[in-house]
Short mmCIF file of C-alpha atoms in Angstrom, two decimals:
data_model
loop_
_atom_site.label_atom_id
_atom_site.label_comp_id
_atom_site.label_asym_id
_atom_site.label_seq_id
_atom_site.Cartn_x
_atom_site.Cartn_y
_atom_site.Cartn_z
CA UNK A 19 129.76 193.72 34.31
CA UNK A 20 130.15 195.10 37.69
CA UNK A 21 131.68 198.57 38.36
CA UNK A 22 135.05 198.12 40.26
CA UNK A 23 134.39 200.92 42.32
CA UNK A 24 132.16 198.44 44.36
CA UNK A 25 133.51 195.10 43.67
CA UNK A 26 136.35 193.86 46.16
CA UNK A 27 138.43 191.05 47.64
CA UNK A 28 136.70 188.33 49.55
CA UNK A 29 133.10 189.17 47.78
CA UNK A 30 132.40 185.44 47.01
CA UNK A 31 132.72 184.89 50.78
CA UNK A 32 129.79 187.48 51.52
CA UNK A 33 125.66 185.81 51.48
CA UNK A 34 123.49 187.56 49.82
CA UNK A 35 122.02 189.72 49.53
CA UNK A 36 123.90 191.40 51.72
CA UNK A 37 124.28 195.61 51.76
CA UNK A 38 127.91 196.72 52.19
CA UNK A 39 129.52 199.90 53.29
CA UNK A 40 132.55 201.15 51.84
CA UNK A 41 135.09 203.24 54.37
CA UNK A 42 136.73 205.00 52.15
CA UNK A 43 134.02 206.16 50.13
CA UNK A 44 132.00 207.13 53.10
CA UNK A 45 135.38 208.95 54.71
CA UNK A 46 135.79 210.79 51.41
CA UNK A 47 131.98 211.90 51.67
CA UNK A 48 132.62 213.25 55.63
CA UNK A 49 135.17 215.21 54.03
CA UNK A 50 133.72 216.73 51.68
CA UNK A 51 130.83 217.33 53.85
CA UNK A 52 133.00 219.28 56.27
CA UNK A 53 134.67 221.12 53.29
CA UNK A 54 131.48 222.58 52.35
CA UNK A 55 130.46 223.58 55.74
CA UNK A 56 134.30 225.32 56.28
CA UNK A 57 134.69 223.27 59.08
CA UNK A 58 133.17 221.15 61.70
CA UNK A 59 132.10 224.06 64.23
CA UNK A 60 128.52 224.15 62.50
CA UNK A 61 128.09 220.61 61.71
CA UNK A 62 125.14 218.89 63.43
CA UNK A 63 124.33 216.09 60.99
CA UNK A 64 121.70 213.20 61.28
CA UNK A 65 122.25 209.50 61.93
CA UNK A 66 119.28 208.00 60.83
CA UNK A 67 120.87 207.02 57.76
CA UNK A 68 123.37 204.65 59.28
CA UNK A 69 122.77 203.93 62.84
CA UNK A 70 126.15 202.78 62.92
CA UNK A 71 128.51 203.50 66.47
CA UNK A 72 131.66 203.12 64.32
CA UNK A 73 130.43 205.83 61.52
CA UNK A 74 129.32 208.46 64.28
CA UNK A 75 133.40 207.60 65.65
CA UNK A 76 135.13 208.56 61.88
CA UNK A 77 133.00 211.73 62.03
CA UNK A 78 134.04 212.71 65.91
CA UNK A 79 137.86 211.79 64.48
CA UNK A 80 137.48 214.70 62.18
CA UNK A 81 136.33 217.09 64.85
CA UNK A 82 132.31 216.56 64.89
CA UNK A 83 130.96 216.59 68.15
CA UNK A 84 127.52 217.41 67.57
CA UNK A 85 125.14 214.91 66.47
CA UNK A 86 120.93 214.49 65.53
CA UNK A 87 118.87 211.28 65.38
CA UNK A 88 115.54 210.10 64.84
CA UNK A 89 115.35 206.82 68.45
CA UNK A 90 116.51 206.79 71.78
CA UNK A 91 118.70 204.15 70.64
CA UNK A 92 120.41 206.05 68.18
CA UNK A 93 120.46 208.76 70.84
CA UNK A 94 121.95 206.08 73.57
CA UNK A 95 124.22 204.90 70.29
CA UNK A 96 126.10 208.99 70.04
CA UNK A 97 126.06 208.80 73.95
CA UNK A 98 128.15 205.54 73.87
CA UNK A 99 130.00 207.35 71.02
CA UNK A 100 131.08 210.35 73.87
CA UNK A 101 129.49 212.57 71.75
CA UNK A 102 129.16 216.08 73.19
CA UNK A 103 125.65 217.67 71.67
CA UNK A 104 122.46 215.05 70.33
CA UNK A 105 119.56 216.05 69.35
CA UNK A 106 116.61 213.84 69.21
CA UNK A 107 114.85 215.18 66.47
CA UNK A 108 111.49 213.21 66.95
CA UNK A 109 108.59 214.29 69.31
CA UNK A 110 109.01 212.53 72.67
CA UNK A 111 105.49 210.38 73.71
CA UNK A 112 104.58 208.21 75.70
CA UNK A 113 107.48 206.25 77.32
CA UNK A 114 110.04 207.82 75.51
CA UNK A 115 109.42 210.76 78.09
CA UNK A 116 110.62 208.53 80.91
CA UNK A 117 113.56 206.65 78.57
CA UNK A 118 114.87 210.85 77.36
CA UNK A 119 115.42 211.45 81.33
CA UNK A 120 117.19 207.84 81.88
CA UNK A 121 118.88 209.13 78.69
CA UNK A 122 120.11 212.25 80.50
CA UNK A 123 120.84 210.48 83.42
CA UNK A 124 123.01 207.73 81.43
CA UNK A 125 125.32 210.11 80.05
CA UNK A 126 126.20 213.53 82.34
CA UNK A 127 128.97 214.71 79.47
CA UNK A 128 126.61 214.34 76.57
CA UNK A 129 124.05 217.11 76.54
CA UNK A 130 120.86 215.80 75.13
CA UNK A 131 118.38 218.01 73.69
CA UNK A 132 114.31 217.24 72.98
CA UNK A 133 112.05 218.71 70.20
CA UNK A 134 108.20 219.50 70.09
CA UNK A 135 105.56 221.00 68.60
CA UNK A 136 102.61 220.31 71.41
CA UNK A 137 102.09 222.17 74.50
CA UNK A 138 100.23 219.65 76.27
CA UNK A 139 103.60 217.56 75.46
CA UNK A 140 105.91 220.25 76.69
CA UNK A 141 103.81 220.33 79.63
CA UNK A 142 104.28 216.54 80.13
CA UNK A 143 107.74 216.56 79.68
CA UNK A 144 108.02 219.57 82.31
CA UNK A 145 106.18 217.71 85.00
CA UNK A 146 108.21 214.17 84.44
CA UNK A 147 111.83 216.63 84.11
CA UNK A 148 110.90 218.07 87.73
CA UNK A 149 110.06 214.64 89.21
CA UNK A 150 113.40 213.59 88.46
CA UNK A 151 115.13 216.68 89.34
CA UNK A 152 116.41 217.10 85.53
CA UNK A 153 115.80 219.72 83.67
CA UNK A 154 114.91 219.14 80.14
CA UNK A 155 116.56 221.01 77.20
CA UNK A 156 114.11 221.78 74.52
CA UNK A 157 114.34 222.80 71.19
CA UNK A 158 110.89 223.89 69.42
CA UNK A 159 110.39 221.92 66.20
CA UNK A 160 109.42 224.62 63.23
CA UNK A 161 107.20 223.64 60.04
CA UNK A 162 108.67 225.39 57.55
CA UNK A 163 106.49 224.58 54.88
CA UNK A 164 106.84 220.64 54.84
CA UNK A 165 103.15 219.86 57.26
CA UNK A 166 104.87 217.00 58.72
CA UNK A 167 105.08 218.21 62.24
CA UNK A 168 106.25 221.41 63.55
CA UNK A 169 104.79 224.80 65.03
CA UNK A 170 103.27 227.13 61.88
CA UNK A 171 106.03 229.74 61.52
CA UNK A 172 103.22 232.39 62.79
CA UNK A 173 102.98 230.70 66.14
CA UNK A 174 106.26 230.54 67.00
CA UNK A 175 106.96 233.63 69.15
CA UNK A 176 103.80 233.11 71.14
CA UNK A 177 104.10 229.42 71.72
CA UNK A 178 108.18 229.84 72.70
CA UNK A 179 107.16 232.63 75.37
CA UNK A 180 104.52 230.30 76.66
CA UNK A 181 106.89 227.41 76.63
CA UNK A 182 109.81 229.07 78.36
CA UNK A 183 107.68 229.65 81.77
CA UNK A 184 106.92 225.62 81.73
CA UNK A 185 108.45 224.64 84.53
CA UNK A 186 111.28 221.12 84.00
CA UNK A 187 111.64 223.10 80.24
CA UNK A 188 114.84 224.97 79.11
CA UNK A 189 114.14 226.63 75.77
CA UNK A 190 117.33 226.93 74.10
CA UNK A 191 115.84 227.21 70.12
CA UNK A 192 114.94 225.88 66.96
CA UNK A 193 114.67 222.92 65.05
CA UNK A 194 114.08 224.21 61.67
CA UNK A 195 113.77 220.77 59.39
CA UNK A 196 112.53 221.16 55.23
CA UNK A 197 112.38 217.92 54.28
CA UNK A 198 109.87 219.21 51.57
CA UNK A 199 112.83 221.06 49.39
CA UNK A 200 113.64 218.72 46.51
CA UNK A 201 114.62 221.27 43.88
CA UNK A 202 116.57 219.53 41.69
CA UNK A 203 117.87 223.19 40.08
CA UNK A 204 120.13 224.36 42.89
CA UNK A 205 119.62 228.09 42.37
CA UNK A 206 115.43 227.25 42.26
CA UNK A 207 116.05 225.28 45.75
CA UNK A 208 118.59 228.19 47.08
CA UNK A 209 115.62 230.73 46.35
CA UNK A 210 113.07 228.85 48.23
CA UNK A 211 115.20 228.01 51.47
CA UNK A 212 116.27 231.76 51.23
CA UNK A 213 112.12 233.40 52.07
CA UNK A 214 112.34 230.84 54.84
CA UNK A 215 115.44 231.81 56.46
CA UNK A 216 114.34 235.62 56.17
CA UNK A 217 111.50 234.72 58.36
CA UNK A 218 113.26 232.54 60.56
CA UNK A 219 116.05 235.03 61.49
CA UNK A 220 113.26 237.68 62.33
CA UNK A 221 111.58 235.02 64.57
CA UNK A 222 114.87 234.45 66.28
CA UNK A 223 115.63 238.30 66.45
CA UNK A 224 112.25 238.84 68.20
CA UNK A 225 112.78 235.50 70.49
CA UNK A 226 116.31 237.02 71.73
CA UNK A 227 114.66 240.65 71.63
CA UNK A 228 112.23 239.62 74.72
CA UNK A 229 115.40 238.45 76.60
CA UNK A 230 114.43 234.52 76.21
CA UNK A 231 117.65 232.06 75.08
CA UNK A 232 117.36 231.11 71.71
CA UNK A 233 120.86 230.30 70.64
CA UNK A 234 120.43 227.32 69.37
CA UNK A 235 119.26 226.71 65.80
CA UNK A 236 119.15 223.39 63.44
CA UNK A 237 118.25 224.05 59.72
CA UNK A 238 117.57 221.56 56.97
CA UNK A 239 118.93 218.03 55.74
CA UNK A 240 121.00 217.20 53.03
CA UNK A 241 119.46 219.00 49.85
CA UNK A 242 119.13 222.79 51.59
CA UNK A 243 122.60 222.74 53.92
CA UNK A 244 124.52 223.84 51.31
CA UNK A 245 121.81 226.60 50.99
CA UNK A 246 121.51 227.41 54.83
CA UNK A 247 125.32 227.76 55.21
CA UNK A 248 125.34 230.77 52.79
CA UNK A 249 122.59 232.37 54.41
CA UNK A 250 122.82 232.34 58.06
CA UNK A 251 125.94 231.41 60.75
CA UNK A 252 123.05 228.76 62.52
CA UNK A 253 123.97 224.66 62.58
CA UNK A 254 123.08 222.30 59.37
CA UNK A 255 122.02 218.75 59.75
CA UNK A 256 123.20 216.80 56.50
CA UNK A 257 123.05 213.47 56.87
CA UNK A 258 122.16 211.58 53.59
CA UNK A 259 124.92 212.73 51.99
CA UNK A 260 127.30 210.61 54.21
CA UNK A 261 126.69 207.27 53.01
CA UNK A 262 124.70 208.96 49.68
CA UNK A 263 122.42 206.82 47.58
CA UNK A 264 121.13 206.61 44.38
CA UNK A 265 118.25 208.85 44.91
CA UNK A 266 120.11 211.85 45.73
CA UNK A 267 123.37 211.42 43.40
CA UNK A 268 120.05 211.79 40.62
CA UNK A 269 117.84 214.62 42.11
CA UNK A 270 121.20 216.98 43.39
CA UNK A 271 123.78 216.86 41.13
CA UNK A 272 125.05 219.79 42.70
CA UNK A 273 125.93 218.08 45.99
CA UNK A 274 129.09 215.83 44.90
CA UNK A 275 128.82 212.87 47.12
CA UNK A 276 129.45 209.53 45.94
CA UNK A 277 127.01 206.15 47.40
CA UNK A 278 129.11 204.57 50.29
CA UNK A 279 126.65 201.57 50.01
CA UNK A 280 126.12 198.94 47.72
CA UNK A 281 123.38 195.73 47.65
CA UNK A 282 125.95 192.74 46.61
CA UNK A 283 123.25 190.17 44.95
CA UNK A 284 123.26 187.12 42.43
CA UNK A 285 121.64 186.35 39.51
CA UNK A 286 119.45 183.40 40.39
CA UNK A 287 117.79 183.14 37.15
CA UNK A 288 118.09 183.87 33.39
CA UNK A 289 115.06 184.04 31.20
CA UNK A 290 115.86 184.71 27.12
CA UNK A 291 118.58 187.16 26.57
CA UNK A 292 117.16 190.31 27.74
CA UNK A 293 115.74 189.12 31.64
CA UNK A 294 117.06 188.09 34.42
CA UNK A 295 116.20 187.38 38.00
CA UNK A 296 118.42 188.64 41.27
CA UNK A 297 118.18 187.63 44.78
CA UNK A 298 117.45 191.04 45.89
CA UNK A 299 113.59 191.56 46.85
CA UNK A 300 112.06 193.77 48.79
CA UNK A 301 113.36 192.50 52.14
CA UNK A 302 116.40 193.44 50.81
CA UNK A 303 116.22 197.12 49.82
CA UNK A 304 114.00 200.04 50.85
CA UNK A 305 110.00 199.92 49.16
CA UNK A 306 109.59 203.78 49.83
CA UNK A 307 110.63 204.60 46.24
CA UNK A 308 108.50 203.28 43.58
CA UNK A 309 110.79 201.30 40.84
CA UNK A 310 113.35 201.94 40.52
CA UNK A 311 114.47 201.06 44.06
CA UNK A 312 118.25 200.05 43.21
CA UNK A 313 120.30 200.89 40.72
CA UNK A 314 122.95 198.11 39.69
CA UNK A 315 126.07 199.96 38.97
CA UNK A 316 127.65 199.20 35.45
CA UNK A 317 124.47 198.62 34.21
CA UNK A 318 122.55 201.44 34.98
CA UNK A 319 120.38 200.23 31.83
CA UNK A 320 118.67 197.90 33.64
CA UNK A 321 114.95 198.40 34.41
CA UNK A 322 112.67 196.31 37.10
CA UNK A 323 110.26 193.73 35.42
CA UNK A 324 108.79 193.40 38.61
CA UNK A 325 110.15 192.66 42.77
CA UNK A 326 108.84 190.31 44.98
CA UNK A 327 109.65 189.46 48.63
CA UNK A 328 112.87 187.48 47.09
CA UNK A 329 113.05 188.03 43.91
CA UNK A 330 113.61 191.09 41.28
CA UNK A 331 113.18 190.51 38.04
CA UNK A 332 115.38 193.06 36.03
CA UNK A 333 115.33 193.78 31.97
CA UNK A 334 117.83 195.24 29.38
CA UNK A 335 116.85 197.20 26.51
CA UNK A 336 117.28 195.97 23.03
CA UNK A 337 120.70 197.55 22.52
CA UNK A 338 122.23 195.57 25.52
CA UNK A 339 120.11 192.25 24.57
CA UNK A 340 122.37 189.47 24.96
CA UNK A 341 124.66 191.43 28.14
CA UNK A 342 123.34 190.02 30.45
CA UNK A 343 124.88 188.24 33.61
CA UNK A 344 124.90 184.61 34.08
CA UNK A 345 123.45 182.34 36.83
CA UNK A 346 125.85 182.72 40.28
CA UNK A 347 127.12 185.73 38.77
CA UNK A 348 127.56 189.07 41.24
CA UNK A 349 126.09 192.55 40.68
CA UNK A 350 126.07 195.50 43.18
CA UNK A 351 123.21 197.62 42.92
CA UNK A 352 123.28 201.00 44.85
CA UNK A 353 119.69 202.11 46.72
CA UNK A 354 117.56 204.38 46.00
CA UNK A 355 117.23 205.07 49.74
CA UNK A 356 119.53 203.87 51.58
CA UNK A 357 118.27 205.05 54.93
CA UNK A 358 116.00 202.27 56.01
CA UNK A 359 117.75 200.02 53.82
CA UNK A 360 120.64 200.12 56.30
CA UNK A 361 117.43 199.32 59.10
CA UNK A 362 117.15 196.07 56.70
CA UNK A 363 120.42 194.46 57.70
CA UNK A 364 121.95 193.66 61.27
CA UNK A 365 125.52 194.21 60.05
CA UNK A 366 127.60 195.28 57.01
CA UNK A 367 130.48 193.79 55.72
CA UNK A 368 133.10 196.79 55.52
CA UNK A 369 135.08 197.11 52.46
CA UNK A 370 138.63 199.02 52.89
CA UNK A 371 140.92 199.71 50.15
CA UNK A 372 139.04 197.15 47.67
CA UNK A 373 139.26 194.45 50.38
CA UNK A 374 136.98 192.77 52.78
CA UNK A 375 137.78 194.60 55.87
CA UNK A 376 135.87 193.58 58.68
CA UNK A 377 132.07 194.32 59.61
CA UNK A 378 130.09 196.90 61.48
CA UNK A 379 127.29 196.25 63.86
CA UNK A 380 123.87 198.60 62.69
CA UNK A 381 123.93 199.22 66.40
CA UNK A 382 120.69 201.33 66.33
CA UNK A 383 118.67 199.25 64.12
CA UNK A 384 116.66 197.93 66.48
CA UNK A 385 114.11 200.79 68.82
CA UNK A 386 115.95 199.55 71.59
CA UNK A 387 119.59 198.99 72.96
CA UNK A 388 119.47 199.30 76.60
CA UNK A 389 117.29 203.00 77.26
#
């Protein structure tokens, strides 16, 4: 019933529901991440997905240095890590202005690197940087077309000039994020990240042109890095793709990463011969995508009935009726998105070599670890 790419030794030790992470898997994904980027040199991927300390150390074994997140904790996590370049990706507010400098302050060998898209928040930043004597590094966050946050590509030359004379502000470039591209046809997605980069060179050309420091440029996520790497020499910021999920093995089968991460549930209930009822609800996987949300691997058949807090209810059609597991039985069902399903779960149980391995602390689940 299960597929024995996720099943393993010392499963029937393991509550659940319980997500798992599978080293090998996830090493085999790093390298294949680094194979399509020809190396590490223009790696700068994300960490949002996993917010794991001990995933950010099997990438820096393999020669990445450079790393993005979404909290100051998972910043503070890459600085524990000794990483040498993090981005946080997210506009600083409020007190994260004060925790980025402690951030700074915490770790002289990392250097940290802010986004925005506000002056009145670059200004803000500028004036806290000079109280504490430290100069803040600043990248200037770019919409490219997804309306999320960023500076509209037409304002960027004027707003960087205006930003560089801020005083506590470094300008060193770009953050240049298109969350929006979910082509499923490669060569369709490849043509749309390709007007974007045409404009986005010129805007750097022109930045460099009026003698301002603009070296610095971070394009795309997952779906468009294989795109961007083609296109330009800049940095690419994968980071799905490392533990991979359901969602994205489905919409980009041209990016051949495998899901590192598996729900292990059991079947708590059997109703007729075509239903049955798992101990996976929505505390235990990510809501963001509507049904499907999981997909239980060896029987990929299987459709939701409906998912409650603890409960999902799961059908077969006819042709499977009377396949179904029993009560107690395991399944492992891979998410749909398994970034803030990993923000479900304090710790993973780590599966090496089809054996229970050990376990791994989500060490930036939580907004806070010390900063």
């Amino acid at each position: 019933m299960n597929d024995h790419r996720y099943t393993f030794e010392g499963q029937e030790s393991v509550i659940s529901p319980q997500l798992v992470y599978y080293k090998d898997i996830i090493a085999d994904n790093v390298k294949k991440m680094i194979g399509l980027a020809g190396g590490t040199e223009r790696l700068w991927p994300h960490v949002k997905t996993h917010k794991m300390i001990e995933v950010v150390k099997m990438m820096m074994a393999q020669g990445i240095d450079k790393f993005k997140c979404a909290t100051i904790a998972e910043a503070e996590m890459c600085g524990d890590a000794g990483a040498k370049k993090v981005t946080l990706a997210y506009p600083l507010v409020g007190p994260n202005i004060e925790r980025f400098l402690h951030l700074t302050g915490a770790y002289p060998n990392t250097e940290f690197f802010a986004i925005s898209d506000c002056t009145e928040q670059v200004e803000l930043i500028g004036r806290a940087a000079l109280g504490k004597k430290r100069p803040v590094n600043l990248l200037m966050d770019v919409d490219t077309g997804q309306h999320r946050t960023g500076v509209a590509m037409d304002k960027v030359e004027e707003f960087y000039k205006s930003w560089a004379s801020v005083p506590g502000i470094v300008m060193r470039g770009l953050h240049c994020y298109d969350g929006h591209r979910h082509e499923t046809d490669y060569e369709v997605r490849n043509r749309e990240v390709t007007a974007v980069d045409l404009e986005i060179a010129k805007i750097k050309e022109n930045i460099l042109a009026s003698g301002l420091d603009c070296g610095i440029l971070i394009m795309g996520g997952t779906p468009s890095f294989p795109c961007h790497l083609k296109l330009n020499e800049e940095y690419v910021s994968p980071g799905t793709c490392i533990i991979q999920d359901a969602g994205y093995r489905e919409a980009y089968p041209d990016l051949d990463f495998v899901p590192g991460a598996a729900v292990l549930t059991r079947v708590v209930s059997v109703q007729g011969n075509n239903t049955f009822t798992l101990d996976m609800g929505t505390k235990a996987v990510a809501t963001d995508p509507s049904p499907e949300r999981a997909v239980i691997a060896g029987m990929e058949y299987a459709r939701t009935v409906l998912q409650n807090e603890e409960h999902w209810v799961v059908e077969v059609p006819k042709e499977h009726v009377g396949n179904i597991p029993q009560v107690g039985d395991v399944l492992f069902a891979i998410p749909v998105h398994v970034c803030p399903t990993s923000a479900l779960y304090p710790e993973v149980p780590v599966v090496s070599k089809g054996k229970l391995a050990g376990w791994w602390q989500v060490t930036a689940r939580n907004r806070k670890i010390t900063i």
